[in-house]
Short mmCIF file of C-alpha atoms and ligand atoms in Angstrom, two decimals:
data_model
loop_
_atom_site.label_atom_id
_atom_site.label_comp_id
_atom_site.label_asym_id
_atom_site.label_seq_id
_atom_site.Cartn_x
_atom_site.Cartn_y
_atom_site.Cartn_z
CA MET A 883 9.92 -54.37 -4.97
CA LYS A 884 12.70 -53.29 -7.28
CA PRO A 885 14.92 -50.54 -5.82
CA ARG A 886 15.08 -47.10 -7.37
CA LEU A 887 18.75 -46.39 -8.01
CA ALA A 888 20.46 -43.01 -8.25
CA VAL A 889 23.94 -42.74 -9.77
CA VAL A 890 25.67 -39.60 -8.50
CA VAL A 891 28.53 -38.31 -10.66
CA PRO A 892 30.65 -35.33 -9.53
CA CYS A 893 32.05 -33.40 -12.50
CA TYR A 894 34.66 -30.68 -12.52
CA ASN A 895 35.75 -29.48 -15.97
CA GLU A 896 34.93 -32.85 -17.52
CA GLN A 897 33.73 -31.76 -20.98
CA GLU A 898 36.17 -34.11 -22.74
CA VAL A 899 34.98 -37.27 -21.07
CA LEU A 900 31.35 -36.46 -20.25
CA PRO A 901 29.71 -37.58 -23.54
CA GLU A 902 31.33 -41.00 -23.18
CA THR A 903 30.42 -41.20 -19.48
CA LEU A 904 26.81 -40.36 -20.29
CA THR A 905 26.60 -43.07 -22.93
CA GLN A 906 28.15 -45.73 -20.71
CA LEU A 907 26.12 -44.93 -17.60
CA ARG A 908 22.85 -44.73 -19.55
CA GLU A 909 23.63 -48.06 -21.11
CA ALA A 910 24.43 -49.59 -17.69
CA LEU A 911 21.17 -48.26 -16.25
CA ARG A 912 19.19 -49.64 -19.17
CA ARG A 913 20.81 -53.06 -18.81
CA MET A 914 19.97 -53.22 -15.11
CA CYS A 915 16.39 -52.16 -15.87
CA ASP A 916 16.09 -54.85 -18.51
CA ALA A 917 17.44 -57.40 -16.04
CA ASP A 918 14.75 -56.27 -13.56
CA ALA A 919 17.42 -55.37 -11.00
CA ILE A 920 16.28 -51.76 -10.56
CA SER A 921 13.05 -49.85 -11.11
CA SER A 922 12.50 -48.08 -14.41
CA ASP A 923 12.51 -44.63 -12.80
CA SER A 924 16.12 -44.96 -11.65
CA PHE A 925 18.20 -41.98 -12.68
CA LEU A 926 21.66 -40.45 -13.18
CA LEU A 927 22.49 -37.28 -11.28
CA PHE A 928 25.41 -35.24 -12.58
CA VAL A 929 26.75 -32.69 -10.12
CA ASP A 930 28.59 -29.82 -11.76
CA ASP A 931 31.12 -28.64 -9.19
CA GLY A 932 31.53 -25.09 -10.50
CA SER A 933 33.14 -26.11 -13.81
CA LYS A 934 34.55 -23.41 -16.04
CA ASP A 935 34.15 -25.31 -19.30
CA ALA A 936 31.08 -26.65 -21.13
CA THR A 937 30.31 -29.33 -18.51
CA TRP A 938 27.00 -27.81 -17.42
CA ALA A 939 25.88 -27.15 -20.99
CA LEU A 940 26.42 -30.86 -21.73
CA ILE A 941 24.52 -31.94 -18.60
CA ASP A 942 21.70 -29.50 -19.37
CA ALA A 943 21.34 -30.81 -22.91
CA ALA A 944 21.36 -34.40 -21.65
CA CYS A 945 18.54 -33.55 -19.19
CA ASP A 946 16.48 -32.21 -22.12
CA ALA A 947 17.13 -35.28 -24.22
CA ASP A 948 16.68 -38.03 -21.68
CA GLU A 949 14.42 -38.19 -18.67
CA THR A 950 16.72 -40.59 -16.80
CA VAL A 951 19.31 -37.80 -16.61
CA SER A 952 19.18 -35.04 -14.03
CA GLY A 953 21.64 -32.33 -13.08
CA LEU A 954 22.69 -30.24 -10.12
CA LYS A 955 24.74 -27.12 -10.72
CA LEU A 956 26.67 -25.87 -7.70
CA ALA A 957 27.33 -22.16 -7.46
CA GLY A 958 31.11 -22.60 -7.20
CA ASN A 959 33.88 -25.19 -6.94
CA VAL A 960 33.63 -26.81 -3.50
CA GLY A 961 35.74 -29.92 -4.13
CA HIS A 962 35.03 -33.55 -4.88
CA GLN A 963 33.88 -34.51 -1.36
CA ASN A 964 31.42 -31.66 -0.98
CA ALA A 965 30.12 -32.21 -4.51
CA LEU A 966 29.40 -35.82 -3.57
CA ILE A 967 27.53 -34.75 -0.44
CA ALA A 968 25.51 -32.24 -2.47
CA GLY A 969 24.54 -34.98 -4.93
CA LEU A 970 23.63 -37.49 -2.22
CA GLU A 971 21.56 -34.92 -0.38
CA ALA A 972 19.64 -34.07 -3.56
CA ALA A 973 19.14 -37.72 -4.53
CA LYS A 974 18.30 -39.10 -1.09
CA ASP A 975 14.55 -38.51 -1.03
CA ARG A 976 14.10 -39.77 -4.56
CA CYS A 977 15.89 -43.09 -4.38
CA ASP A 978 16.30 -46.29 -2.35
CA CYS A 979 20.04 -46.47 -2.89
CA ALA A 980 22.68 -44.31 -4.53
CA VAL A 981 25.99 -45.15 -6.16
CA THR A 982 28.72 -42.50 -6.35
CA ILE A 983 31.13 -42.80 -9.25
CA ASP A 984 33.82 -40.55 -10.78
CA ALA A 985 33.08 -38.91 -14.10
CA ASP A 986 36.29 -40.07 -15.77
CA LEU A 987 35.25 -43.74 -16.12
CA GLN A 988 38.19 -44.96 -14.03
CA ASP A 989 35.71 -46.87 -11.91
CA ASP A 990 34.15 -49.90 -13.55
CA VAL A 991 30.59 -49.09 -14.64
CA GLY A 992 29.88 -52.83 -14.77
CA ALA A 993 30.47 -53.15 -11.02
CA ILE A 994 27.34 -51.08 -10.29
CA ALA A 995 25.12 -54.08 -11.05
CA ARG A 996 27.03 -56.18 -8.51
CA MET A 997 26.67 -53.41 -5.93
CA VAL A 998 22.91 -53.30 -6.49
CA GLU A 999 22.80 -57.07 -6.10
CA ALA A 1000 24.53 -56.80 -2.70
CA PHE A 1001 22.03 -54.08 -1.76
CA SER A 1002 19.12 -56.31 -2.74
CA ASN A 1003 20.64 -59.00 -0.51
CA GLY A 1004 20.36 -56.68 2.47
CA CYS A 1005 23.59 -54.64 2.54
CA ASP A 1006 23.37 -50.93 3.31
CA ILE A 1007 26.86 -49.96 2.19
CA VAL A 1008 28.82 -51.58 -0.62
CA PHE A 1009 32.44 -50.51 -1.07
CA GLY A 1010 34.02 -50.65 -4.50
CA VAL A 1011 37.55 -51.93 -3.91
CA ARG A 1012 40.28 -51.85 -6.55
CA SER A 1013 41.67 -55.25 -7.28
CA ASP A 1014 44.78 -53.76 -8.83
CA ARG A 1015 46.34 -50.41 -9.43
CA SER A 1016 48.44 -51.25 -12.45
CA SER A 1017 46.78 -48.48 -14.47
CA ASP A 1018 47.99 -45.81 -12.02
CA SER A 1019 51.42 -44.28 -12.38
CA PHE A 1020 54.20 -45.75 -10.21
CA PHE A 1021 54.17 -42.59 -8.12
CA LYS A 1022 50.40 -42.45 -7.59
CA ARG A 1023 50.21 -46.15 -6.76
CA HIS A 1024 52.88 -45.97 -4.07
CA THR A 1025 51.81 -42.69 -2.51
CA ALA A 1026 48.20 -43.90 -2.34
CA GLN A 1027 49.10 -47.21 -0.74
CA GLY A 1028 51.45 -45.52 1.72
CA PHE A 1029 48.58 -43.22 2.63
CA TYR A 1030 46.16 -46.09 3.39
CA ARG A 1031 48.79 -47.76 5.56
CA LEU A 1032 49.52 -44.51 7.41
CA MET A 1033 45.80 -43.91 8.03
CA THR A 1034 45.44 -47.39 9.50
CA ALA A 1035 48.59 -46.99 11.63
CA LEU A 1036 47.19 -43.73 12.97
CA GLY A 1037 44.02 -45.46 14.06
CA ALA A 1038 41.53 -44.16 11.48
CA LYS A 1039 39.19 -46.76 10.09
CA SER A 1040 39.49 -46.94 6.32
CA VAL A 1041 38.82 -49.56 3.69
CA TYR A 1042 42.04 -50.47 1.89
CA ASN A 1043 42.08 -49.46 -1.78
CA HIS A 1044 38.59 -48.03 -1.65
CA ALA A 1045 38.03 -44.50 -2.91
CA ASP A 1046 34.64 -42.92 -3.48
CA PHE A 1047 33.04 -45.59 -5.64
CA ARG A 1048 30.36 -47.02 -3.37
CA LEU A 1049 26.69 -47.75 -2.95
CA MET A 1050 24.75 -46.43 0.02
CA SER A 1051 21.18 -47.17 1.01
CA ARG A 1052 18.88 -44.30 1.77
CA ARG A 1053 19.16 -44.79 5.52
CA ALA A 1054 22.97 -44.95 5.31
CA ILE A 1055 22.91 -41.62 3.44
CA GLU A 1056 20.65 -40.19 6.11
CA ALA A 1057 23.11 -41.34 8.78
CA LEU A 1058 26.01 -39.83 6.83
CA LEU A 1059 24.28 -36.48 6.54
CA GLN A 1060 24.04 -36.28 10.32
CA TYR A 1061 27.79 -35.80 10.45
CA GLY A 1062 27.88 -32.04 10.40
CA GLU A 1063 31.60 -31.42 10.01
CA ARG A 1064 32.63 -29.06 7.20
CA ASN A 1065 35.87 -30.87 6.61
CA LEU A 1066 34.62 -33.99 4.99
CA PHE A 1067 36.62 -37.06 4.30
CA LEU A 1068 33.98 -39.52 3.17
CA ARG A 1069 36.13 -42.63 2.99
CA GLY A 1070 36.95 -42.13 6.65
CA ILE A 1071 33.39 -41.41 7.79
CA VAL A 1072 31.44 -44.03 5.84
CA PRO A 1073 33.18 -47.02 7.54
CA LEU A 1074 32.22 -45.44 10.88
CA LEU A 1075 28.50 -45.53 10.10
CA GLY A 1076 28.15 -49.23 10.81
CA PHE A 1077 25.31 -51.09 9.01
CA GLN A 1078 25.81 -54.24 7.06
CA THR A 1079 28.55 -53.74 4.48
CA ALA A 1080 30.00 -55.64 1.55
CA THR A 1081 32.83 -55.10 -0.89
CA VAL A 1082 32.82 -55.45 -4.64
CA LEU A 1083 36.17 -55.91 -6.40
CA TYR A 1084 36.78 -54.09 -9.67
CA GLU A 1085 39.67 -53.23 -11.90
CA ARG A 1086 40.49 -49.57 -12.00
CA GLY A 1087 41.15 -48.33 -15.50
CA ALA A 1088 42.98 -45.26 -16.71
CA ARG A 1089 41.23 -41.89 -16.96
CA ARG A 1090 39.32 -42.00 -20.27
CA ALA A 1091 39.86 -38.37 -21.29
CA GLY A 1092 40.84 -35.03 -19.81
CA GLU A 1093 43.30 -34.51 -16.99
CA SER A 1094 43.34 -35.46 -13.32
CA LYS A 1095 41.76 -32.76 -11.20
CA TYR A 1096 44.02 -33.81 -8.35
CA PRO A 1097 47.51 -32.44 -8.91
CA LEU A 1098 50.18 -33.33 -6.33
CA ARG A 1099 49.49 -30.22 -4.25
CA LYS A 1100 45.78 -31.04 -3.93
CA MET A 1101 46.58 -34.72 -3.22
CA LEU A 1102 48.95 -33.85 -0.39
CA SER A 1103 46.49 -31.47 1.23
CA PHE A 1104 43.72 -34.07 0.81
CA ALA A 1105 45.88 -36.70 2.54
CA PHE A 1106 46.84 -34.31 5.30
CA ASP A 1107 43.19 -33.34 5.81
CA GLY A 1108 42.27 -37.00 5.94
CA ILE A 1109 44.73 -37.66 8.72
CA THR A 1110 44.10 -34.58 10.81
CA SER A 1111 40.31 -34.95 10.54
CA PHE A 1112 40.43 -38.45 11.94
CA SER A 1113 43.31 -38.88 14.26
CA ILE A 1114 44.93 -36.87 17.04
CA ARG A 1115 47.73 -39.40 17.24
CA PRO A 1116 50.27 -37.02 15.62
CA ILE A 1117 49.77 -34.68 18.57
CA THR A 1118 50.23 -37.56 21.01
CA LEU A 1119 53.43 -38.53 19.18
CA ILE A 1120 54.70 -34.96 19.47
CA THR A 1121 54.05 -35.01 23.21
CA TRP A 1122 56.03 -38.24 23.57
CA LEU A 1123 58.82 -36.90 21.39
CA GLY A 1124 59.01 -33.78 23.58
CA GLY A 1125 59.25 -35.93 26.71
CA LEU A 1126 61.97 -38.08 25.18
CA ILE A 1127 64.04 -35.07 24.16
CA ILE A 1128 63.78 -33.61 27.66
CA LEU A 1129 65.07 -36.90 29.12
CA LEU A 1130 67.96 -36.91 26.65
CA CYS A 1131 68.82 -33.33 27.61
CA ILE A 1132 68.85 -34.21 31.34
CA ALA A 1133 71.19 -37.10 30.57
CA ALA A 1134 73.44 -34.76 28.55
CA VAL A 1135 73.58 -32.21 31.40
CA CYS A 1136 74.53 -34.97 33.84
CA TYR A 1137 77.28 -36.08 31.48
CA ILE A 1138 78.64 -32.53 31.13
CA LEU A 1139 78.63 -31.99 34.91
CA VAL A 1140 80.43 -35.26 35.51
CA SER A 1141 83.00 -34.36 32.82
CA TYR A 1142 83.50 -30.94 34.42
CA PHE A 1143 84.15 -32.30 37.90
CA THR A 1144 86.44 -35.08 36.69
CA GLY A 1145 88.52 -32.48 34.86
CA HIS A 1146 87.70 -33.45 31.26
CA SER A 1147 86.71 -30.38 29.26
CA VAL A 1148 83.79 -30.70 26.85
CA ARG A 1149 84.66 -30.01 23.21
CA GLY A 1150 82.70 -29.91 19.97
CA TRP A 1151 80.76 -26.71 19.33
CA SER A 1152 79.50 -27.82 15.95
CA SER A 1153 77.65 -30.79 17.40
CA MET A 1154 76.05 -28.46 19.93
CA ILE A 1155 74.90 -26.02 17.25
CA LEU A 1156 73.54 -28.89 15.19
CA SER A 1157 71.54 -30.23 18.10
CA ILE A 1158 70.11 -26.76 18.76
CA TRP A 1159 69.03 -26.49 15.14
CA PHE A 1160 67.58 -29.95 15.25
CA LEU A 1161 65.55 -29.20 18.36
CA GLY A 1162 64.44 -25.88 16.85
CA GLY A 1163 63.20 -27.80 13.81
CA VAL A 1164 61.35 -30.34 15.95
CA GLN A 1165 59.67 -27.53 17.86
CA LEU A 1166 58.59 -25.66 14.74
CA LEU A 1167 57.20 -28.83 13.17
CA SER A 1168 55.33 -29.69 16.35
CA ILE A 1169 53.83 -26.23 16.65
CA GLY A 1170 52.86 -26.45 12.98
CA ILE A 1171 51.01 -29.75 13.46
CA VAL A 1172 49.22 -28.51 16.57
CA GLY A 1173 48.38 -25.36 14.58
CA GLN A 1174 46.76 -27.48 11.88
CA TYR A 1175 44.37 -28.90 14.44
CA VAL A 1176 43.63 -25.47 15.87
CA GLY A 1177 42.96 -24.24 12.33
CA LYS A 1178 40.51 -27.10 11.85
CA ILE A 1179 38.65 -26.09 15.00
CA TYR A 1180 38.48 -22.53 13.66
CA LEU A 1181 37.05 -23.66 10.33
CA GLU A 1182 34.54 -26.03 11.95
CA ALA A 1183 33.46 -23.42 14.50
CA LYS A 1184 32.27 -21.13 11.70
CA ARG A 1185 29.82 -23.80 10.51
CA ARG A 1186 29.73 -22.47 6.99
CA PRO A 1187 27.49 -24.17 4.45
CA ARG A 1188 29.25 -26.81 2.37
CA TYR A 1189 27.84 -25.70 -0.97
CA HIS A 1190 25.25 -23.53 -2.68
CA ILE A 1191 22.95 -24.68 -5.45
CA GLU A 1192 22.64 -22.58 -8.59
CA ARG A 1193 20.32 -24.84 -10.58
CA PHE A 1194 18.67 -28.17 -10.03
CA ARG A 1195 17.18 -30.17 -12.85
CA ALA A 1196 15.51 -32.65 -10.55
CA PRO A 1197 14.66 -36.22 -11.50
CA ALA A 1198 10.97 -37.00 -11.83
CA ASP A 1199 9.12 -37.91 -8.64
CA ARG A 1200 8.85 -41.54 -7.74
CA ALA A 1201 6.64 -43.50 -10.07
CA ASP A 1202 4.95 -45.25 -7.13
CA GLU A 1203 4.22 -41.89 -5.46
CA LYS A 1204 2.70 -40.59 -8.68
CA SER A 1205 0.41 -43.59 -8.92
CA ASP A 1206 -0.48 -43.12 -5.23
CA ASP A 1207 -1.48 -39.54 -6.01
CA LYS A 1208 -3.68 -40.68 -8.83
CA GLN A 1209 -5.42 -43.15 -6.59
CA ALA A 1210 -6.00 -40.53 -3.90
N1 UDP B 1159 36.08 -33.42 -8.98
C1 UDP B 1159 35.15 -32.53 -8.47
N2 UDP B 1159 35.60 -31.35 -7.91
C2 UDP B 1159 36.93 -31.05 -7.82
C3 UDP B 1159 37.87 -32.00 -8.31
C4 UDP B 1159 37.40 -33.16 -8.88
O1 UDP B 1159 33.94 -32.76 -8.52
O2 UDP B 1159 37.27 -29.98 -7.31
C5 UDP B 1159 35.60 -34.70 -9.59
C6 UDP B 1159 36.13 -35.00 -10.96
O3 UDP B 1159 35.35 -34.41 -11.97
C7 UDP B 1159 36.06 -36.53 -11.01
C8 UDP B 1159 36.30 -36.92 -9.57
O4 UDP B 1159 36.05 -35.75 -8.77
O5 UDP B 1159 34.78 -36.99 -11.38
C9 UDP B 1159 37.69 -37.44 -9.32
O6 UDP B 1159 38.64 -36.53 -9.81
P1 UDP B 1159 39.91 -36.98 -10.68
O7 UDP B 1159 39.53 -38.10 -11.59
O8 UDP B 1159 40.47 -35.77 -11.32
O9 UDP B 1159 40.88 -37.50 -9.52
P2 UDP B 1159 41.91 -38.74 -9.59
O10 UDP B 1159 41.15 -39.91 -10.14
O11 UDP B 1159 43.00 -38.29 -10.50
O12 UDP B 1159 42.33 -38.92 -8.17
MG1 MG B 1160 40.15 -39.96 -11.82
#
């Protein structure tokens, strides 16, 4: 049987690019239908992540005009990761597999068909992996690659050069939704799920219109969240660093005592002050990192909901279910 596909698109203030995105995704869906790769009741699900511009009005109008389009309006801005979860949760019971893709057309719409093919061949998770990053700025390219390397060095499992462009089967989505943590970092969790996976290479283009919703500040906090949600190795490193410094201090005390008894006076106040400042800095940094983890525990312990739904223009029920009803 042909799979019913859902394409989940998180949108935050995307009015400039949305009309183009709609056209391209609709076209891609139609092509896959024509090629008999997916069932005809496959649908697009646009998740409006509390946009302040005309994004929802555009989605709403598209839902009226085309029955393959559906929309989910969140009550406020909860961030890309939570918007994705909201979309997957809404789509899950109405599809066999779901692809998540950014609204700005940086991800290659044409790669969706290859993902569906891998799904039809038995894969539960298909990662979209960038074959090159030449369209990113020098800064973005290097910070992003440094981040993947750091994540791997710190022991978190992540797929190199894969962001949030991926296909998941219904049961993989169900497994994902069992992870109850509020602080979600999908590209760290999805590789942990297991299942049979595949990768699809694609070229990442430039943002088609509008501006990046990830300024440097948001990017840094996203990267920091990613690391502290997945690895306690920074805390281990701090512990080792503390031990090392204590050993160095013992050695220094021994040296000073020996100098004292052999009659050599110890000189150099400035170096002493500098070392005190240095150690003070190390301590503050260490406390700060430990504090980040404690803060995470605090946020998780509250178990707040990830998002609230304001409106849902749901896709039609499954065609096969409808025909079952008629038979009954
Ligand atoms: N996005 C979102 N909520 C946010 C920020 C971004 O849903 O708070 C969406 C955005 O509309 C886009 C995707 O997440 O579809 C990726 O954002 P963007 O393209 O701005 O990030 P970049 O590609 O620059 O990392
Ligand atoms: Mg983008």
